[in-house]
Short mmCIF file of N, CA and C in Angstrom, two decimals:
data_model
loop_
_atom_site.label_atom_id
_atom_site.label_comp_id
_atom_site.label_asym_id
_atom_site.label_seq_id
_atom_site.Cartn_x
_atom_site.Cartn_y
_atom_site.Cartn_z
N UNK Y 556 -67.23 -134.21 -136.05
CA UNK Y 556 -66.64 -133.40 -136.36
C UNK Y 556 -65.18 -133.47 -137.07
N UNK Y 557 -64.59 -134.04 -135.54
CA UNK Y 557 -62.98 -134.33 -136.04
C UNK Y 557 -63.39 -136.16 -137.68
N UNK Y 558 -64.24 -136.16 -137.64
CA UNK Y 558 -63.73 -137.43 -138.48
C UNK Y 558 -64.33 -136.34 -140.13
N UNK Y 559 -64.48 -135.63 -139.92
CA UNK Y 559 -65.15 -134.65 -141.09
C UNK Y 559 -64.05 -134.15 -141.30
N UNK Y 560 -63.21 -133.43 -140.37
CA UNK Y 560 -62.47 -132.80 -140.89
C UNK Y 560 -60.92 -133.17 -141.31
N UNK Y 561 -60.98 -134.88 -140.84
CA UNK Y 561 -59.47 -135.35 -140.80
C UNK Y 561 -60.28 -136.39 -141.89
N UNK Y 562 -61.14 -136.43 -142.41
CA UNK Y 562 -61.02 -136.50 -144.03
C UNK Y 562 -61.67 -136.46 -145.41
N UNK Y 563 -61.87 -134.93 -144.71
CA UNK Y 563 -61.72 -133.74 -145.65
C UNK Y 563 -59.70 -133.55 -146.22
N UNK Y 564 -59.31 -133.36 -145.03
CA UNK Y 564 -58.02 -132.86 -145.20
C UNK Y 564 -57.16 -134.10 -146.01
N UNK Y 565 -57.43 -135.56 -145.70
CA UNK Y 565 -56.70 -136.76 -146.75
C UNK Y 565 -57.40 -136.74 -148.50
N UNK Y 566 -58.64 -136.19 -147.71
CA UNK Y 566 -59.42 -136.34 -149.49
C UNK Y 566 -58.57 -135.08 -150.85
N UNK Y 567 -58.59 -134.33 -149.57
CA UNK Y 567 -58.31 -133.38 -150.96
C UNK Y 567 -56.96 -132.95 -150.59
N UNK Y 568 -56.31 -133.75 -149.84
CA UNK Y 568 -54.09 -133.46 -149.88
C UNK Y 568 -53.90 -133.97 -150.95
N UNK Y 569 -54.58 -135.76 -151.58
CA UNK Y 569 -54.71 -136.62 -151.79
C UNK Y 569 -55.17 -135.80 -153.31
N UNK Y 570 -56.22 -135.07 -152.91
CA UNK Y 570 -56.01 -134.82 -154.83
C UNK Y 570 -55.53 -133.85 -155.24
N UNK Y 571 -54.67 -133.46 -154.63
CA UNK Y 571 -53.97 -131.84 -154.75
C UNK Y 571 -52.49 -132.49 -154.98
N UNK Y 572 -52.15 -133.44 -154.84
CA UNK Y 572 -50.91 -134.40 -154.93
C UNK Y 572 -51.49 -135.14 -156.76
N UNK Y 573 -52.28 -135.30 -156.55
CA UNK Y 573 -52.83 -135.47 -158.24
C UNK Y 573 -53.08 -135.06 -159.42
N UNK Y 574 -53.31 -133.39 -159.09
CA UNK Y 574 -53.24 -132.31 -159.36
C UNK Y 574 -51.71 -131.68 -160.02
N UNK Y 575 -51.14 -131.92 -158.87
CA UNK Y 575 -49.84 -131.61 -159.77
C UNK Y 575 -49.35 -132.06 -159.96
N UNK Y 576 -49.17 -134.15 -159.93
CA UNK Y 576 -48.51 -134.25 -160.88
C UNK Y 576 -48.86 -133.96 -162.78
N UNK Y 577 -51.28 -134.57 -163.08
CA UNK Y 577 -51.62 -134.30 -163.81
C UNK Y 577 -51.17 -133.23 -164.28
N UNK Y 578 -50.62 -131.95 -163.63
CA UNK Y 578 -50.53 -130.42 -164.62
C UNK Y 578 -49.16 -131.06 -164.79
N UNK Y 579 -47.55 -131.57 -164.22
CA UNK Y 579 -46.83 -131.87 -164.88
C UNK Y 579 -46.40 -132.67 -165.67
N UNK Y 580 -47.92 -133.46 -166.31
CA UNK Y 580 -47.18 -134.39 -167.33
C UNK Y 580 -48.53 -133.90 -168.68
N UNK Y 581 -49.24 -132.78 -167.97
CA UNK Y 581 -49.96 -132.13 -169.40
C UNK Y 581 -49.03 -131.50 -169.67
N UNK Y 582 -48.80 -130.09 -169.29
CA UNK Y 582 -48.05 -129.81 -169.44
C UNK Y 582 -46.71 -129.70 -170.10
N UNK Y 583 -45.72 -130.71 -170.21
CA UNK Y 583 -45.55 -131.78 -170.79
C UNK Y 583 -45.51 -132.65 -171.87
N UNK Y 584 -46.79 -132.85 -172.03
CA UNK Y 584 -47.34 -133.50 -173.36
C UNK Y 584 -47.53 -132.47 -174.49
N UNK Y 585 -47.97 -131.09 -173.19
CA UNK Y 585 -48.40 -129.97 -174.80
C UNK Y 585 -47.04 -129.26 -175.17
N UNK Y 586 -46.15 -128.88 -174.37
CA UNK Y 586 -45.08 -128.30 -174.45
C UNK Y 586 -43.36 -129.35 -175.40
N UNK Y 587 -43.73 -130.53 -174.55
CA UNK Y 587 -42.32 -131.53 -175.17
C UNK Y 587 -40.86 -130.88 -174.00
N UNK Y 588 -40.26 -131.34 -174.82
CA UNK Y 588 -38.80 -130.89 -174.15
C UNK Y 588 -37.68 -129.95 -175.03
N UNK Y 589 -37.58 -129.17 -174.48
CA UNK Y 589 -36.09 -128.11 -175.23
C UNK Y 589 -36.40 -127.02 -174.88
N UNK Y 590 -35.18 -126.09 -175.48
CA UNK Y 590 -35.44 -124.82 -175.53
C UNK Y 590 -36.79 -123.79 -175.06
N UNK Y 591 -37.38 -124.65 -175.69
CA UNK Y 591 -38.90 -124.00 -175.64
C UNK Y 591 -39.62 -123.75 -174.96
N UNK Y 592 -39.85 -124.87 -174.56
CA UNK Y 592 -40.57 -125.50 -173.66
C UNK Y 592 -39.64 -124.74 -171.93
N UNK Y 593 -38.86 -124.90 -171.78
CA UNK Y 593 -38.37 -123.58 -171.30
C UNK Y 593 -38.26 -122.79 -170.55
N UNK Y 594 -38.49 -121.58 -171.89
CA UNK Y 594 -39.07 -120.83 -171.78
C UNK Y 594 -40.19 -120.68 -171.47
N UNK Y 595 -41.74 -121.79 -171.69
CA UNK Y 595 -42.15 -121.47 -171.48
C UNK Y 595 -42.70 -121.30 -169.64
N UNK Y 596 -42.44 -122.04 -169.85
CA UNK Y 596 -41.80 -122.46 -167.95
C UNK Y 596 -41.20 -121.62 -167.26
N UNK Y 597 -40.24 -120.70 -167.60
CA UNK Y 597 -39.73 -119.39 -167.12
C UNK Y 597 -40.64 -118.52 -166.69
N UNK Y 598 -41.69 -118.42 -166.61
CA UNK Y 598 -42.75 -117.03 -167.90
C UNK Y 598 -43.24 -117.53 -165.70
N UNK Y 599 -43.60 -115.94 -165.59
CA UNK Y 599 -43.83 -115.82 -164.09
C UNK Y 599 -45.33 -116.64 -163.89
N UNK Y 600 -46.34 -116.33 -165.20
CA UNK Y 600 -47.46 -116.52 -164.59
C UNK Y 600 -47.97 -118.22 -165.14
N UNK Y 601 -46.80 -118.59 -165.54
CA UNK Y 601 -47.22 -120.25 -166.02
C UNK Y 601 -46.33 -121.23 -164.66
N UNK Y 602 -45.83 -120.43 -163.86
CA UNK Y 602 -45.33 -120.59 -162.49
C UNK Y 602 -46.63 -120.40 -161.80
N UNK Y 603 -47.15 -119.82 -162.09
CA UNK Y 603 -48.40 -118.99 -161.05
C UNK Y 603 -49.09 -120.52 -160.77
N UNK Y 604 -49.82 -120.35 -162.12
CA UNK Y 604 -50.14 -121.33 -162.16
C UNK Y 604 -49.89 -122.99 -162.07
N UNK Y 605 -48.65 -123.13 -162.55
CA UNK Y 605 -48.58 -124.37 -161.85
C UNK Y 605 -48.01 -124.32 -160.91
N UNK Y 606 -48.39 -123.42 -159.84
CA UNK Y 606 -48.09 -123.31 -158.64
C UNK Y 606 -48.96 -123.08 -157.57
N UNK Y 607 -49.67 -122.09 -157.40
CA UNK Y 607 -51.01 -122.85 -157.35
C UNK Y 607 -52.63 -122.90 -157.38
N UNK Y 608 -52.71 -123.19 -159.14
CA UNK Y 608 -53.91 -123.92 -159.47
C UNK Y 608 -54.65 -125.46 -158.86
N UNK Y 609 -53.63 -126.13 -158.50
CA UNK Y 609 -54.02 -127.09 -157.33
C UNK Y 609 -54.71 -126.30 -155.71
N UNK Y 610 -54.31 -125.68 -155.77
CA UNK Y 610 -55.19 -124.95 -154.28
C UNK Y 610 -55.66 -124.95 -154.31
N UNK Y 611 -56.47 -123.91 -155.90
CA UNK Y 611 -57.68 -123.02 -156.41
C UNK Y 611 -58.21 -124.15 -156.34
N UNK Y 612 -58.11 -124.94 -156.91
CA UNK Y 612 -58.97 -125.96 -157.81
C UNK Y 612 -60.18 -126.80 -156.28
N UNK Y 613 -59.12 -127.09 -154.79
CA UNK Y 613 -59.23 -127.96 -153.52
C UNK Y 613 -60.43 -126.87 -153.28
N UNK Y 614 -59.95 -125.80 -152.30
CA UNK Y 614 -60.70 -124.75 -152.36
C UNK Y 614 -61.61 -124.21 -153.27
N UNK Y 615 -61.90 -123.94 -154.54
CA UNK Y 615 -63.10 -124.07 -154.85
C UNK Y 615 -63.79 -124.36 -154.28
N UNK Y 616 -63.80 -126.49 -154.68
CA UNK Y 616 -64.14 -127.56 -153.85
C UNK Y 616 -65.18 -126.85 -152.92
N UNK Y 617 -64.32 -127.46 -151.80
CA UNK Y 617 -64.24 -127.37 -150.77
C UNK Y 617 -65.77 -125.78 -149.98
N UNK Y 618 -65.33 -124.83 -151.33
CA UNK Y 618 -65.72 -123.58 -150.79
C UNK Y 618 -67.69 -124.19 -151.32
N UNK Y 619 -67.17 -124.40 -152.70
CA UNK Y 619 -69.10 -124.25 -153.28
C UNK Y 619 -69.44 -126.12 -152.57
N UNK Y 620 -68.59 -126.54 -151.85
CA UNK Y 620 -69.50 -128.21 -150.68
C UNK Y 620 -70.04 -126.82 -149.25
N UNK Y 621 -68.76 -126.09 -148.70
CA UNK Y 621 -69.23 -124.95 -147.21
C UNK Y 621 -71.07 -124.55 -147.88
N UNK Y 622 -70.83 -123.94 -148.83
CA UNK Y 622 -71.67 -123.08 -149.01
C UNK Y 622 -73.41 -123.60 -148.89
N UNK Y 623 -72.73 -125.16 -149.78
CA UNK Y 623 -74.43 -126.01 -150.28
C UNK Y 623 -74.84 -126.59 -148.39
N UNK Y 624 -73.42 -126.50 -147.29
CA UNK Y 624 -74.44 -127.18 -146.76
C UNK Y 624 -74.67 -125.91 -145.44
N UNK Y 625 -73.72 -124.99 -145.99
CA UNK Y 625 -74.87 -123.68 -145.18
C UNK Y 625 -76.59 -122.97 -145.08
N UNK Y 626 -76.99 -123.42 -146.94
CA UNK Y 626 -77.29 -123.32 -147.24
C UNK Y 626 -78.59 -124.49 -146.75
N UNK Y 627 -78.43 -126.27 -146.02
CA UNK Y 627 -79.03 -126.82 -146.10
C UNK Y 627 -79.03 -126.42 -144.42
N UNK Y 628 -77.82 -125.75 -143.54
CA UNK Y 628 -78.16 -125.07 -142.22
C UNK Y 628 -77.84 -126.44 -141.65
N UNK Y 629 -76.41 -127.41 -142.40
CA UNK Y 629 -75.63 -128.04 -141.84
C UNK Y 629 -74.55 -128.19 -140.62
N UNK Y 630 -74.65 -127.32 -139.77
CA UNK Y 630 -73.62 -126.33 -139.61
C UNK Y 630 -71.92 -126.68 -138.77
N UNK Y 631 -72.56 -127.71 -138.65
CA UNK Y 631 -71.47 -128.39 -137.92
C UNK Y 631 -70.64 -128.83 -139.32
N UNK Y 632 -71.26 -129.68 -140.34
CA UNK Y 632 -70.33 -129.48 -141.84
C UNK Y 632 -69.37 -128.23 -141.83
N UNK Y 633 -70.40 -127.77 -142.54
CA UNK Y 633 -69.64 -126.08 -142.05
C UNK Y 633 -68.32 -125.84 -141.63
N UNK Y 634 -68.72 -125.38 -140.53
CA UNK Y 634 -67.54 -125.42 -139.83
C UNK Y 634 -66.04 -127.04 -140.14
N UNK Y 635 -66.75 -128.28 -139.49
CA UNK Y 635 -65.48 -128.89 -140.64
C UNK Y 635 -64.68 -128.68 -141.51
N UNK Y 636 -66.04 -128.18 -142.61
CA UNK Y 636 -65.18 -127.10 -143.56
C UNK Y 636 -64.43 -126.55 -143.68
N UNK Y 637 -64.33 -125.40 -143.09
CA UNK Y 637 -64.00 -124.15 -143.11
C UNK Y 637 -62.43 -124.03 -142.18
N UNK Y 638 -62.71 -125.55 -140.75
CA UNK Y 638 -61.65 -125.89 -140.58
C UNK Y 638 -60.05 -126.66 -141.48
N UNK Y 639 -60.78 -127.33 -142.54
CA UNK Y 639 -59.95 -128.40 -143.28
C UNK Y 639 -59.00 -126.79 -144.21
N UNK Y 640 -59.98 -126.07 -145.10
CA UNK Y 640 -60.15 -124.95 -145.62
C UNK Y 640 -58.63 -124.18 -145.03
N UNK Y 641 -58.50 -124.60 -144.08
CA UNK Y 641 -57.56 -123.23 -143.25
C UNK Y 641 -56.45 -124.60 -142.94
N UNK Y 642 -56.46 -125.41 -142.78
CA UNK Y 642 -55.20 -126.88 -142.55
C UNK Y 642 -55.15 -126.37 -143.78
N UNK Y 643 -55.92 -127.30 -144.98
CA UNK Y 643 -54.99 -127.61 -145.93
C UNK Y 643 -54.27 -126.26 -146.19
N UNK Y 644 -54.60 -125.12 -146.32
CA UNK Y 644 -54.42 -124.10 -146.48
C UNK Y 644 -52.69 -123.60 -146.42
N UNK Y 645 -52.14 -123.28 -145.09
CA UNK Y 645 -51.33 -123.32 -144.32
C UNK Y 645 -50.13 -124.59 -145.15
N UNK Y 646 -50.57 -126.25 -144.94
CA UNK Y 646 -50.22 -127.23 -145.00
C UNK Y 646 -49.86 -127.15 -146.83
N UNK Y 647 -50.50 -125.93 -147.50
CA UNK Y 647 -50.43 -126.69 -149.12
C UNK Y 647 -49.65 -125.33 -148.74
N UNK Y 648 -49.06 -124.11 -148.45
CA UNK Y 648 -48.61 -122.78 -148.06
C UNK Y 648 -46.51 -123.04 -147.89
N UNK Y 649 -47.03 -124.31 -146.79
CA UNK Y 649 -45.82 -124.69 -146.26
C UNK Y 649 -44.94 -125.89 -146.89
N UNK Y 650 -45.99 -126.53 -148.02
CA UNK Y 650 -45.10 -127.60 -148.26
C UNK Y 650 -43.82 -128.19 -148.75
N UNK Y 651 -43.01 -127.68 -149.16
CA UNK Y 651 -41.40 -127.23 -149.10
C UNK Y 651 -41.09 -127.91 -148.27
N UNK Y 652 -41.06 -127.36 -147.21
CA UNK Y 652 -40.37 -127.03 -145.96
C UNK Y 652 -40.96 -127.98 -145.75
N UNK Y 653 -41.82 -128.83 -145.37
CA UNK Y 653 -42.50 -129.49 -144.76
C UNK Y 653 -41.66 -130.99 -145.49
N UNK Y 654 -42.02 -131.29 -147.55
CA UNK Y 654 -41.33 -132.26 -147.50
C UNK Y 654 -39.91 -132.35 -147.21
N UNK Y 655 -38.65 -130.62 -147.01
CA UNK Y 655 -37.90 -130.76 -145.75
C UNK Y 655 -37.69 -131.60 -144.94
N UNK Y 656 -38.23 -131.28 -144.30
CA UNK Y 656 -38.46 -131.66 -142.57
C UNK Y 656 -38.67 -133.70 -143.15
N UNK Y 657 -38.97 -133.61 -143.36
CA UNK Y 657 -39.66 -135.14 -143.50
C UNK Y 657 -38.85 -136.12 -144.10
N UNK Y 658 -38.05 -135.18 -145.58
CA UNK Y 658 -36.97 -136.13 -146.06
C UNK Y 658 -35.48 -135.18 -145.94
#
């Protein structure tokens, strides 16, 4: 079970980082540089999407895996997924503090 938790955390943390980087590039390709893109980036819902979309996508993937494992009665993997969700959510919400601690 511990191996599954660690593997899930590493895999989905890497996926979250990749999604954050992709979001920045997609936003830049769509709106470019300049005053108009600055105004778009300052909108509250754009900030919300850029901040929490990677977490939402990852939690959706893990939730799908969890419900599938629950239907198949693989309860050990269900527990591992739930613990992974909890740890990833806490790490994601405190990511700026963790980055400041490290760097």
